[in-house]
PDB file of C-alpha atoms in Angstrom:
ATOM      1  CA  PRO A   1      -5.947 -11.526  27.197  1.00 84.00           C
ATOM      2  CA  VAL A   2      -6.626  -8.073  25.793  1.00 88.00           C
ATOM      3  CA  ASN A   3     -10.306  -7.158  25.592  1.00 90.00           C
ATOM      4  CA  ASP A   4     -12.055  -7.969  22.282  1.00 87.00           C
ATOM      5  CA  SER A   5      -9.179 -10.115  21.044  1.00 89.00           C
ATOM      6  CA  VAL A   6      -9.273 -13.170  18.776  1.00 91.00           C
ATOM      7  CA  GLN A   7      -7.356 -16.426  19.112  1.00 89.00           C
ATOM      8  CA  THR A   8      -7.547 -19.832  17.446  1.00 90.00           C
ATOM      9  CA  ARG A   9      -6.162 -21.997  20.270  1.00 88.00           C
ATOM     10  CA  ASP A  10      -8.716 -23.725  22.535  1.00 91.00           C
ATOM     11  CA  TRP A  11      -7.510 -22.403  25.888  1.00 94.00           C
ATOM     12  CA  VAL A  12      -7.316 -19.042  27.659  1.00 94.00           C
ATOM     13  CA  TYR A  13      -4.827 -18.257  30.411  1.00 95.00           C
ATOM     14  CA  VAL A  14      -6.159 -15.547  32.711  1.00 96.00           C
ATOM     15  CA  ASN A  15      -3.634 -13.791  34.933  1.00 95.00           C
ATOM     16  CA  VAL A  16      -4.604 -10.978  37.302  1.00 95.00           C
ATOM     17  CA  THR A  17      -2.717  -8.695  39.666  1.00 94.00           C
ATOM     18  CA  THR A  18      -4.755  -7.256  42.520  1.00 92.00           C
ATOM     19  CA  SER A  19      -4.127  -3.802  43.930  1.00 89.00           C
ATOM     20  CA  GLU A  20      -3.998  -5.220  47.494  1.00 88.00           C
ATOM     21  CA  THR A  21      -3.171  -8.597  48.972  1.00 92.00           C
ATOM     22  CA  ALA A  22      -6.049 -10.990  48.349  1.00 94.00           C
ATOM     23  CA  SER A  23      -7.002 -14.177  50.179  1.00 94.00           C
ATOM     24  CA  LYS A  24      -9.044 -15.595  47.299  1.00 94.00           C
ATOM     25  CA  ALA A  25      -9.749 -14.880  43.637  1.00 96.00           C
ATOM     26  CA  ILE A  26     -12.639 -16.268  41.580  1.00 96.00           C
ATOM     27  CA  LEU A  27     -12.807 -16.272  37.778  1.00 97.00           C
ATOM     28  CA  GLU A  28     -16.362 -15.889  36.500  1.00 97.00           C
ATOM     29  CA  TRP A  29     -16.386 -17.427  33.020  1.00 97.00           C
ATOM     30  CA  ASN A  30     -19.136 -16.554  30.562  1.00 94.00           C
ATOM     31  CA  GLU A  31     -21.503 -15.629  33.420  1.00 92.00           C
ATOM     32  CA  THR A  32     -22.163 -19.322  34.054  1.00 91.00           C
ATOM     33  CA  THR A  33     -19.103 -20.931  35.662  1.00 95.00           C
ATOM     34  CA  ASN A  34     -16.904 -19.916  38.576  1.00 96.00           C
ATOM     35  CA  TYR A  35     -13.311 -21.139  38.897  1.00 97.00           C
ATOM     36  CA  THR A  36     -11.158 -20.752  41.995  1.00 97.00           C
ATOM     37  CA  MET A  37      -7.894 -19.226  40.799  1.00 97.00           C
ATOM     38  CA  SER A  38      -4.439 -20.339  41.907  1.00 97.00           C
ATOM     39  CA  GLY A  39      -1.924 -17.942  43.375  1.00 96.00           C
ATOM     40  CA  SER A  40      -1.349 -15.828  46.463  1.00 94.00           C
ATOM     41  CA  ASN A  41      -0.933 -12.257  47.660  1.00 94.00           C
ATOM     42  CA  THR A  42      -1.471 -10.033  44.601  1.00 94.00           C
ATOM     43  CA  ASN A  43      -0.883 -12.564  41.785  1.00 96.00           C
ATOM     44  CA  TRP A  44      -3.624 -14.998  40.674  1.00 97.00           C
ATOM     45  CA  TYR A  45      -4.112 -17.161  37.582  1.00 97.00           C
ATOM     46  CA  TYR A  46      -6.274 -19.822  35.952  1.00 97.00           C
ATOM     47  CA  ASN A  47      -6.145 -21.669  32.621  1.00 97.00           C
ATOM     48  CA  VAL A  48      -9.523 -22.381  30.997  1.00 97.00           C
ATOM     49  CA  THR A  49      -9.126 -25.310  28.603  1.00 96.00           C
ATOM     50  CA  SER A  50     -11.043 -27.358  26.004  1.00 94.00           C
ATOM     51  CA  LEU A  51     -12.975 -24.379  24.698  1.00 93.00           C
ATOM     52  CA  SER A  52     -15.211 -24.633  21.654  1.00 91.00           C
ATOM     53  CA  ASN A  53     -15.258 -21.908  19.010  1.00 88.00           C
ATOM     54  CA  GLY A  54     -17.370 -18.977  20.092  1.00 90.00           C
ATOM     55  CA  TYR A  55     -17.584 -15.733  22.034  1.00 89.00           C
ATOM     56  CA  TYR A  56     -16.754 -15.648  25.748  1.00 94.00           C
ATOM     57  CA  SER A  57     -16.716 -13.071  28.528  1.00 96.00           C
ATOM     58  CA  TYR A  58     -15.034 -13.155  31.906  1.00 97.00           C
ATOM     59  CA  LYS A  59     -14.204 -11.126  35.003  1.00 96.00           C
ATOM     60  CA  VAL A  60     -12.432 -11.749  38.303  1.00 97.00           C
ATOM     61  CA  PHE A  61     -13.698 -11.295  41.867  1.00 96.00           C
ATOM     62  CA  ALA A  62     -11.221 -11.059  44.762  1.00 96.00           C
ATOM     63  CA  ASN A  63     -11.490 -10.527  48.484  1.00 92.00           C
ATOM     64  CA  ASP A  64      -8.898  -9.627  51.089  1.00 87.00           C
ATOM     65  CA  THR A  65      -8.387 -10.985  54.616  1.00 81.00           C
ATOM     66  CA  LEU A  66     -11.000  -8.530  55.939  1.00 83.00           C
ATOM     67  CA  ASN A  67     -13.522  -9.926  53.430  1.00 84.00           C
ATOM     68  CA  ASN A  68     -13.614  -6.766  51.348  1.00 87.00           C
ATOM     69  CA  PHE A  69     -14.546  -7.612  47.748  1.00 88.00           C
ATOM     70  CA  GLY A  70     -13.392  -6.132  44.468  1.00 92.00           C
ATOM     71  CA  VAL A  71     -14.201  -6.986  40.868  1.00 95.00           C
ATOM     72  CA  SER A  72     -12.381  -6.461  37.583  1.00 94.00           C
ATOM     73  CA  GLU A  73     -13.782  -5.129  34.331  1.00 94.00           C
ATOM     74  CA  THR A  74     -15.546  -7.601  32.041  1.00 95.00           C
ATOM     75  CA  ARG A  75     -13.476  -8.694  29.058  1.00 95.00           C
ATOM     76  CA  ASP A  76     -14.540 -10.455  25.868  1.00 93.00           C
ATOM     77  CA  ILE A  77     -12.588 -12.922  23.766  1.00 93.00           C
ATOM     78  CA  THR A  78     -13.364 -14.843  20.595  1.00 91.00           C
ATOM     79  CA  ILE A  79     -12.147 -18.399  20.045  1.00 93.00           C
ATOM     80  CA  GLY A  80     -12.078 -19.647  16.463  1.00 90.00           C
ATOM     81  CA  ASN A  81     -11.659 -18.543  12.876  1.00 91.00           C
ATOM     82  CA  VAL A  82     -13.424 -15.188  12.985  1.00 91.00           C
ATOM     83  CA  CYS A  83     -12.386 -11.637  12.170  1.00 93.00           C
ATOM     84  CA  GLY A  84     -11.233  -9.240  14.868  1.00 91.00           C
ATOM     85  CA  ASN A  85      -8.278  -7.643  16.633  1.00 92.00           C
ATOM     86  CA  VAL A  86      -5.164  -9.809  16.861  1.00 93.00           C
ATOM     87  CA  TYR A  87      -2.858  -9.487  19.872  1.00 92.00           C
ATOM     88  CA  ILE A  88      -1.145 -12.904  19.847  1.00 89.00           C
ATOM     89  CA  ASP A  89       0.222 -15.375  17.300  1.00 92.00           C
ATOM     90  CA  ILE A  90      -2.558 -16.806  15.136  1.00 93.00           C
ATOM     91  CA  THR A  91      -2.699 -20.001  13.094  1.00 93.00           C
ATOM     92  CA  LEU A  92      -6.004 -20.402  11.284  1.00 93.00           C
ATOM     93  CA  THR A  93      -7.726 -23.771  11.350  1.00 90.00           C
ATOM     94  CA  GLY A  94     -10.420 -22.948   8.780  1.00 92.00           C
ATOM     95  CA  ASP A  95     -11.623 -20.426   6.212  1.00 95.00           C
ATOM     96  CA  VAL A  96     -12.872 -16.982   7.272  1.00 96.00           C
ATOM     97  CA  SER A  97     -15.330 -14.630   5.590  1.00 95.00           C
ATOM     98  CA  ALA A  98     -15.810 -10.946   6.279  1.00 95.00           C
ATOM     99  CA  SER A  99     -17.912  -7.906   5.456  1.00 94.00           C
ATOM    100  CA  GLY A 100     -15.362  -5.083   5.506  1.00 95.00           C
ATOM    101  CA  THR A 101     -11.926  -5.361   7.105  1.00 97.00           C
ATOM    102  CA  CYS A 102     -11.288  -8.774   8.656  1.00 97.00           C
ATOM    103  CA  PHE A 103      -8.143  -9.018  10.820  1.00 96.00           C
ATOM    104  CA  ILE A 104      -6.508  -6.002  12.481  1.00 96.00           C
ATOM    105  CA  ILE A 105      -2.998  -6.659  13.813  1.00 97.00           C
ATOM    106  CA  SER A 106      -3.015  -4.807  17.130  1.00 95.00           C
ATOM    107  CA  ALA A 107       0.322  -5.720  18.756  1.00 95.00           C
ATOM    108  CA  ASP A 108       3.964  -6.114  17.716  1.00 98.00           C
ATOM    109  CA  ASP A 109       6.058  -9.253  17.138  1.00 98.00           C
ATOM    110  CA  ILE A 110       3.155 -11.416  15.980  1.00 95.00           C
ATOM    111  CA  THR A 111       3.068 -14.232  13.432  1.00 97.00           C
ATOM    112  CA  PHE A 112      -0.206 -14.510  11.536  1.00 97.00           C
ATOM    113  CA  ASP A 113      -0.248 -17.859   9.743  1.00 97.00           C
ATOM    114  CA  CYS A 114      -3.288 -18.621   7.607  1.00 97.00           C
ATOM    115  CA  ASN A 115      -2.055 -22.193   7.273  1.00 95.00           C
ATOM    116  CA  GLY A 116      -3.287 -22.243   3.683  1.00 97.00           C
ATOM    117  CA  TYR A 117      -6.864 -21.231   4.518  1.00 96.00           C
ATOM    118  CA  LYS A 118      -8.882 -18.487   2.815  1.00 98.00           C
ATOM    119  CA  ILE A 119      -9.903 -15.036   3.995  1.00 98.00           C
ATOM    120  CA  THR A 120     -12.736 -13.882   1.733  1.00 98.00           C
ATOM    121  CA  GLY A 121     -14.303 -10.440   1.703  1.00 97.00           C
ATOM    122  CA  THR A 122     -17.560  -9.005   0.399  1.00 92.00           C
ATOM    123  CA  SER A 123     -17.883  -6.567  -2.505  1.00 89.00           C
ATOM    124  CA  GLU A 124     -14.159  -5.702  -2.530  1.00 94.00           C
ATOM    125  CA  THR A 125     -14.377  -3.464   0.551  1.00 95.00           C
ATOM    126  CA  GLY A 126     -12.109  -3.215   3.587  1.00 97.00           C
ATOM    127  CA  ASN A 127      -8.792  -5.042   3.907  1.00 98.00           C
ATOM    128  CA  GLY A 128      -8.143  -8.713   4.515  1.00 98.00           C
ATOM    129  CA  ILE A 129      -5.317  -8.156   7.005  1.00 98.00           C
ATOM    130  CA  GLU A 130      -4.214  -4.709   8.129  1.00 98.00           C
ATOM    131  CA  GLY A 131      -1.976  -3.044  10.692  1.00 98.00           C
ATOM    132  CA  THR A 132      -0.869   0.483  11.576  1.00 98.00           C
ATOM    133  CA  GLY A 133       2.257   1.410  13.522  1.00 98.00           C
ATOM    134  CA  ARG A 134       3.355  -2.210  13.839  1.00 98.00           C
ATOM    135  CA  SER A 135       6.790  -3.848  14.111  1.00 98.00           C
ATOM    136  CA  GLY A 136       8.025  -7.414  13.719  1.00 98.00           C
ATOM    137  CA  ILE A 137       4.888  -8.809  12.055  1.00 98.00           C
ATOM    138  CA  THR A 138       4.919 -11.927   9.876  1.00 98.00           C
ATOM    139  CA  VAL A 139       1.967 -12.679   7.587  1.00 98.00           C
ATOM    140  CA  LYS A 140       2.258 -15.987   5.761  1.00 98.00           C
ATOM    141  CA  ASN A 141       0.421 -18.788   3.975  1.00 98.00           C
ATOM    142  CA  CYS A 142      -2.734 -16.746   3.375  1.00 98.00           C
ATOM    143  CA  ASN A 143      -5.204 -16.813   0.483  1.00 98.00           C
ATOM    144  CA  ILE A 144      -6.957 -13.450   0.507  1.00 98.00           C
ATOM    145  CA  THR A 145      -9.569 -12.358  -2.015  1.00 98.00           C
ATOM    146  CA  ASN A 146     -12.458  -9.915  -2.606  1.00 98.00           C
ATOM    147  CA  PHE A 147     -11.171  -7.033  -0.434  1.00 98.00           C
ATOM    148  CA  PHE A 148     -10.033  -3.540  -1.396  1.00 97.00           C
ATOM    149  CA  TRP A 149      -6.482  -4.472  -0.377  1.00 98.00           C
ATOM    150  CA  GLY A 150      -5.624  -8.036   0.499  1.00 98.00           C
ATOM    151  CA  ILE A 151      -2.797  -7.044   2.877  1.00 98.00           C
ATOM    152  CA  TYR A 152      -2.390  -3.452   4.099  1.00 98.00           C
ATOM    153  CA  PHE A 153       0.217  -1.984   6.466  1.00 98.00           C
ATOM    154  CA  ASP A 154       0.792   1.673   7.356  1.00 98.00           C
ATOM    155  CA  GLN A 155       3.691   3.302   9.253  1.00 98.00           C
ATOM    156  CA  SER A 156       5.258  -0.030  10.161  1.00 98.00           C
ATOM    157  CA  THR A 157       8.700  -1.643  10.194  1.00 98.00           C
ATOM    158  CA  SER A 158      10.376  -5.047  10.041  1.00 98.00           C
ATOM    159  CA  LEU A 159       7.482  -6.839   8.366  1.00 98.00           C
ATOM    160  CA  ASN A 160       7.763 -10.247   6.728  1.00 98.00           C
ATOM    161  CA  ILE A 161       4.956 -10.767   4.186  1.00 98.00           C
ATOM    162  CA  THR A 162       5.640 -14.118   2.579  1.00 98.00           C
ATOM    163  CA  THR A 163       4.053 -17.007   0.703  1.00 98.00           C
ATOM    164  CA  ASN A 164       0.611 -15.412   0.408  1.00 98.00           C
ATOM    165  CA  ASN A 165      -1.845 -15.333  -2.469  1.00 98.00           C
ATOM    166  CA  ALA A 166      -3.496 -11.909  -2.404  1.00 98.00           C
ATOM    167  CA  SER A 167      -5.312 -12.081  -5.740  1.00 98.00           C
ATOM    168  CA  GLU A 168      -8.717 -11.156  -7.201  1.00 98.00           C
ATOM    169  CA  ASN A 169      -9.226  -8.200  -4.899  1.00 97.00           C
ATOM    170  CA  TYR A 170     -10.468  -4.748  -5.973  1.00 96.00           C
ATOM    171  CA  ASP A 171     -10.507  -4.101  -9.706  1.00 93.00           C
ATOM    172  CA  ASN A 172     -12.066  -1.648 -12.123  1.00 87.00           C
ATOM    173  CA  PRO A 173     -10.924  -2.652 -15.605  1.00 76.00           C
ATOM    174  CA  SER A 174     -13.301  -0.193 -17.291  1.00 75.00           C
ATOM    175  CA  LEU A 175     -11.818   2.841 -15.516  1.00 73.00           C
ATOM    176  CA  GLY A 176      -9.805   4.185 -18.444  1.00 64.00           C
ATOM    177  CA  TRP A 177      -6.907   6.583 -17.856  1.00 63.00           C
ATOM    178  CA  PRO A 178      -7.238   7.935 -14.294  1.00 62.00           C
ATOM    179  CA  SER A 179      -7.188  11.600 -13.277  1.00 63.00           C
ATOM    180  CA  SER A 180      -5.631  10.831  -9.855  1.00 66.00           C
ATOM    181  CA  LEU A 181      -3.723   8.049  -8.160  1.00 70.00           C
ATOM    182  CA  SER A 182      -6.564   7.476  -5.706  1.00 70.00           C
ATOM    183  CA  GLN A 183      -8.647   6.119  -8.582  1.00 70.00           C
ATOM    184  CA  VAL A 184      -6.234   3.266  -9.240  1.00 82.00           C
ATOM    185  CA  LYS A 185      -5.462   2.049  -5.741  1.00 89.00           C
ATOM    186  CA  GLY A 186      -6.596  -1.314  -4.408  1.00 95.00           C
ATOM    187  CA  GLY A 187      -5.462  -4.848  -5.108  1.00 97.00           C
ATOM    188  CA  GLY A 188      -3.008  -7.253  -3.522  1.00 98.00           C
ATOM    189  CA  ILE A 189      -0.389  -5.890  -1.108  1.00 98.00           C
ATOM    190  CA  TYR A 190       0.022  -2.268   0.025  1.00 98.00           C
ATOM    191  CA  ILE A 191       2.539  -0.745   2.417  1.00 98.00           C
ATOM    192  CA  ASN A 192       2.831   2.949   3.297  1.00 97.00           C
ATOM    193  CA  GLY A 193       5.508   4.619   5.407  1.00 98.00           C
ATOM    194  CA  THR A 194       7.092   1.243   6.042  1.00 98.00           C
ATOM    195  CA  ASP A 195      10.765   0.250   6.028  1.00 98.00           C
ATOM    196  CA  ASN A 196      13.197  -2.620   6.600  1.00 98.00           C
ATOM    197  CA  SER A 197      10.611  -5.169   5.532  1.00 98.00           C
ATOM    198  CA  THR A 198      10.462  -8.157   3.198  1.00 98.00           C
ATOM    199  CA  ILE A 199       7.726  -8.973   0.685  1.00 98.00           C
ATOM    200  CA  SER A 200       8.645 -12.317  -0.843  1.00 98.00           C
ATOM    201  CA  ASN A 201       7.187 -15.352  -2.611  1.00 98.00           C
ATOM    202  CA  ASN A 202       3.712 -13.861  -2.863  1.00 98.00           C
ATOM    203  CA  THR A 203       1.187 -14.026  -5.704  1.00 98.00           C
ATOM    204  CA  ALA A 204      -0.854 -10.889  -6.475  1.00 98.00           C
ATOM    205  CA  THR A 205      -2.791 -11.205  -9.744  1.00 97.00           C
ATOM    206  CA  PHE A 206      -6.090 -10.424 -11.528  1.00 96.00           C
ATOM    207  CA  GLN A 207      -6.971  -7.199  -9.705  1.00 95.00           C
ATOM    208  CA  MET A 208      -6.186  -3.466  -9.948  1.00 93.00           C
ATOM    209  CA  ASN A 209      -2.579  -3.665  -8.660  1.00 94.00           C
ATOM    210  CA  GLY A 210      -0.198  -6.348  -7.530  1.00 95.00           C
ATOM    211  CA  ILE A 211       2.156  -4.736  -4.986  1.00 96.00           C
ATOM    212  CA  TRP A 212       2.213  -1.018  -4.115  1.00 95.00           C
ATOM    213  CA  LEU A 213       4.712   0.891  -1.920  1.00 95.00           C
ATOM    214  CA  ASP A 214       4.142   4.494  -0.798  1.00 95.00           C
ATOM    215  CA  TYR A 215       6.890   6.383   1.075  1.00 95.00           C
ATOM    216  CA  SER A 216       8.528   3.066   1.947  1.00 96.00           C
ATOM    217  CA  PRO A 217      12.352   2.835   1.687  1.00 95.00           C
ATOM    218  CA  ASN A 218      14.842   0.052   2.362  1.00 96.00           C
ATOM    219  CA  ASN A 219      12.670  -2.984   1.722  1.00 96.00           C
ATOM    220  CA  ASN A 220      13.239  -6.281  -0.074  1.00 97.00           C
ATOM    221  CA  ILE A 221      10.740  -7.207  -2.795  1.00 96.00           C
ATOM    222  CA  THR A 222      11.754 -10.639  -4.087  1.00 96.00           C
ATOM    223  CA  ASN A 223      10.357 -13.685  -5.891  1.00 97.00           C
ATOM    224  CA  ASN A 224       6.798 -12.394  -6.203  1.00 97.00           C
ATOM    225  CA  ASN A 225       4.287 -13.046  -8.979  1.00 96.00           C
ATOM    226  CA  ALA A 226       2.397  -9.832  -9.754  1.00 95.00           C
ATOM    227  CA  TYR A 227       1.030 -10.254 -13.272  1.00 93.00           C
ATOM    228  CA  ASN A 228      -2.250  -9.859 -15.190  1.00 93.00           C
ATOM    229  CA  ASN A 229      -3.360  -6.818 -13.187  1.00 92.00           C
ATOM    230  CA  SER A 230      -5.444  -3.971 -14.613  1.00 89.00           C
ATOM    231  CA  ASN A 231      -3.026  -1.275 -13.486  1.00 88.00           C
ATOM    232  CA  TRP A 232       0.506  -1.961 -12.212  1.00 87.00           C
ATOM    233  CA  GLY A 233       2.302  -5.109 -11.238  1.00 92.00           C
ATOM    234  CA  LEU A 234       4.640  -3.227  -8.885  1.00 94.00           C
ATOM    235  CA  ALA A 235       4.357   0.462  -8.001  1.00 91.00           C
ATOM    236  CA  LEU A 236       6.844   2.516  -5.960  1.00 92.00           C
ATOM    237  CA  PHE A 237       5.962   6.092  -5.034  1.00 91.00           C
ATOM    238  CA  VAL A 238       8.536   8.126  -3.116  1.00 90.00           C
ATOM    239  CA  SER A 239      10.100   4.809  -2.123  1.00 91.00           C
ATOM    240  CA  SER A 240      13.881   4.666  -2.519  1.00 89.00           C
ATOM    241  CA  ASN A 241      16.648   2.160  -1.849  1.00 92.00           C
ATOM    242  CA  ASN A 242      14.490  -0.911  -2.211  1.00 94.00           C
ATOM    243  CA  ASN A 243      15.950  -4.208  -3.397  1.00 94.00           C
ATOM    244  CA  ILE A 244      13.720  -5.655  -6.139  1.00 93.00           C
ATOM    245  CA  LEU A 245      14.811  -9.020  -7.452  1.00 93.00           C
ATOM    246  CA  ASP A 246      13.416 -12.035  -9.348  1.00 93.00           C
ATOM    247  CA  ASN A 247       9.794 -10.918  -9.579  1.00 94.00           C
ATOM    248  CA  ASN A 248       7.390 -11.953 -12.363  1.00 92.00           C
ATOM    249  CA  LEU A 249       5.703  -8.702 -13.396  1.00 90.00           C
ATOM    250  CA  ASP A 250       4.417  -9.599 -16.870  1.00 88.00           C
ATOM    251  CA  TYR A 251       1.135  -8.763 -18.627  1.00 84.00           C
ATOM    252  CA  ASN A 252      -0.030  -5.844 -16.497  1.00 84.00           C
ATOM    253  CA  ILE A 253      -2.185  -3.443 -18.515  1.00 74.00           C
ATOM    254  CA  ARG A 254      -0.517  -0.107 -17.705  1.00 66.00           C
ATOM    255  CA  TYR A 255       3.014  -0.906 -16.599  1.00 57.00           C
ATOM    256  CA  SER A 256       4.825  -3.850 -15.114  1.00 57.00           C
ATOM    257  CA  VAL A 257       6.781  -1.472 -12.833  1.00 64.00           C
ATOM    258  CA  CYS A 258       5.857   2.126 -12.021  1.00 62.00           C
ATOM    259  CA  LEU A 259       8.438   4.390 -10.328  1.00 59.00           C
ATOM    260  CA  LEU A 260       7.276   7.881  -9.365  1.00 60.00           C
ATOM    261  CA  TYR A 261       9.240  10.453  -7.341  1.00 53.00           C
ATOM    262  CA  THR A 262      11.581   7.626  -6.462  1.00 55.00           C
ATOM    263  CA  SER A 263      15.322   8.247  -6.530  1.00 53.00           C
ATOM    264  CA  ASP A 264      17.640   5.237  -6.589  1.00 47.00           C
ATOM    265  CA  ALA A 265      14.463   3.228  -6.369  1.00 48.00           C
ATOM    266  CA  ALA A 266      16.079  -0.141  -6.661  1.00 50.00           C
ATOM    267  CA  ASP A 267      19.556  -1.102  -5.666  1.00 44.00           C
ATOM    268  CA  GLU A 268      18.852  -4.147  -7.788  1.00 47.00           C
ATOM    269  CA  LEU A 269      15.940  -4.357 -10.179  1.00 52.00           C
ATOM    270  CA  ASP A 270      15.581  -7.644 -12.036  1.00 50.00           C
TER     271      ASP A 270
END
């Protein structure tokens, strides 16, 4: 696994390639247990199973036929429902709380499934789930609250953000009329510089904004509930050729839909 990664399954498969042919490889797990790895030549592996939630470290020792020893770097991994960098598919098995940003999607083609559990922030700071420069990410079945943005993606493509409740995040209902857009950001779902993605069947209510797109063309925004927000239900800034269909955008204080510097903003707006 990648160093400092998080996973919710209770096993870790360690695979190592040595720079020279080795006669033996030993996995040192958590500085307490040594496992003899299977394999031969330059390829060695071991599967550590039945792990409890917690933090673990590991490294690999190998020696060649002349009894010369080498050792890998030490890597850390977290097992359980805790915040961190995500490099593999995740299915939560319990609620998670965070101070600041919680989960950072750090690889492509990942499914992050909250399985109905909650991700709760502190003092409406950081983001519940975020990613930058990502492709092929699915975020689903999450309940995210008390962050600046519930779900945040930047410079990404081919996202599927579906069946989440990103409500009761950042709000400032006493703000009044803002002097800049930066004063009214924050809320449910935000994507910037992102295309060919789907945001569907989400709820984003009772916060500053429901769903906000910056510089994000060619997306599908369908069947979302983005109502009762202090600013906008749905905002599109410099975001053209998006398909917007069957969304509930009622009872937002400023506008239900805000289109700014957006030509042909919606092939279909309903």
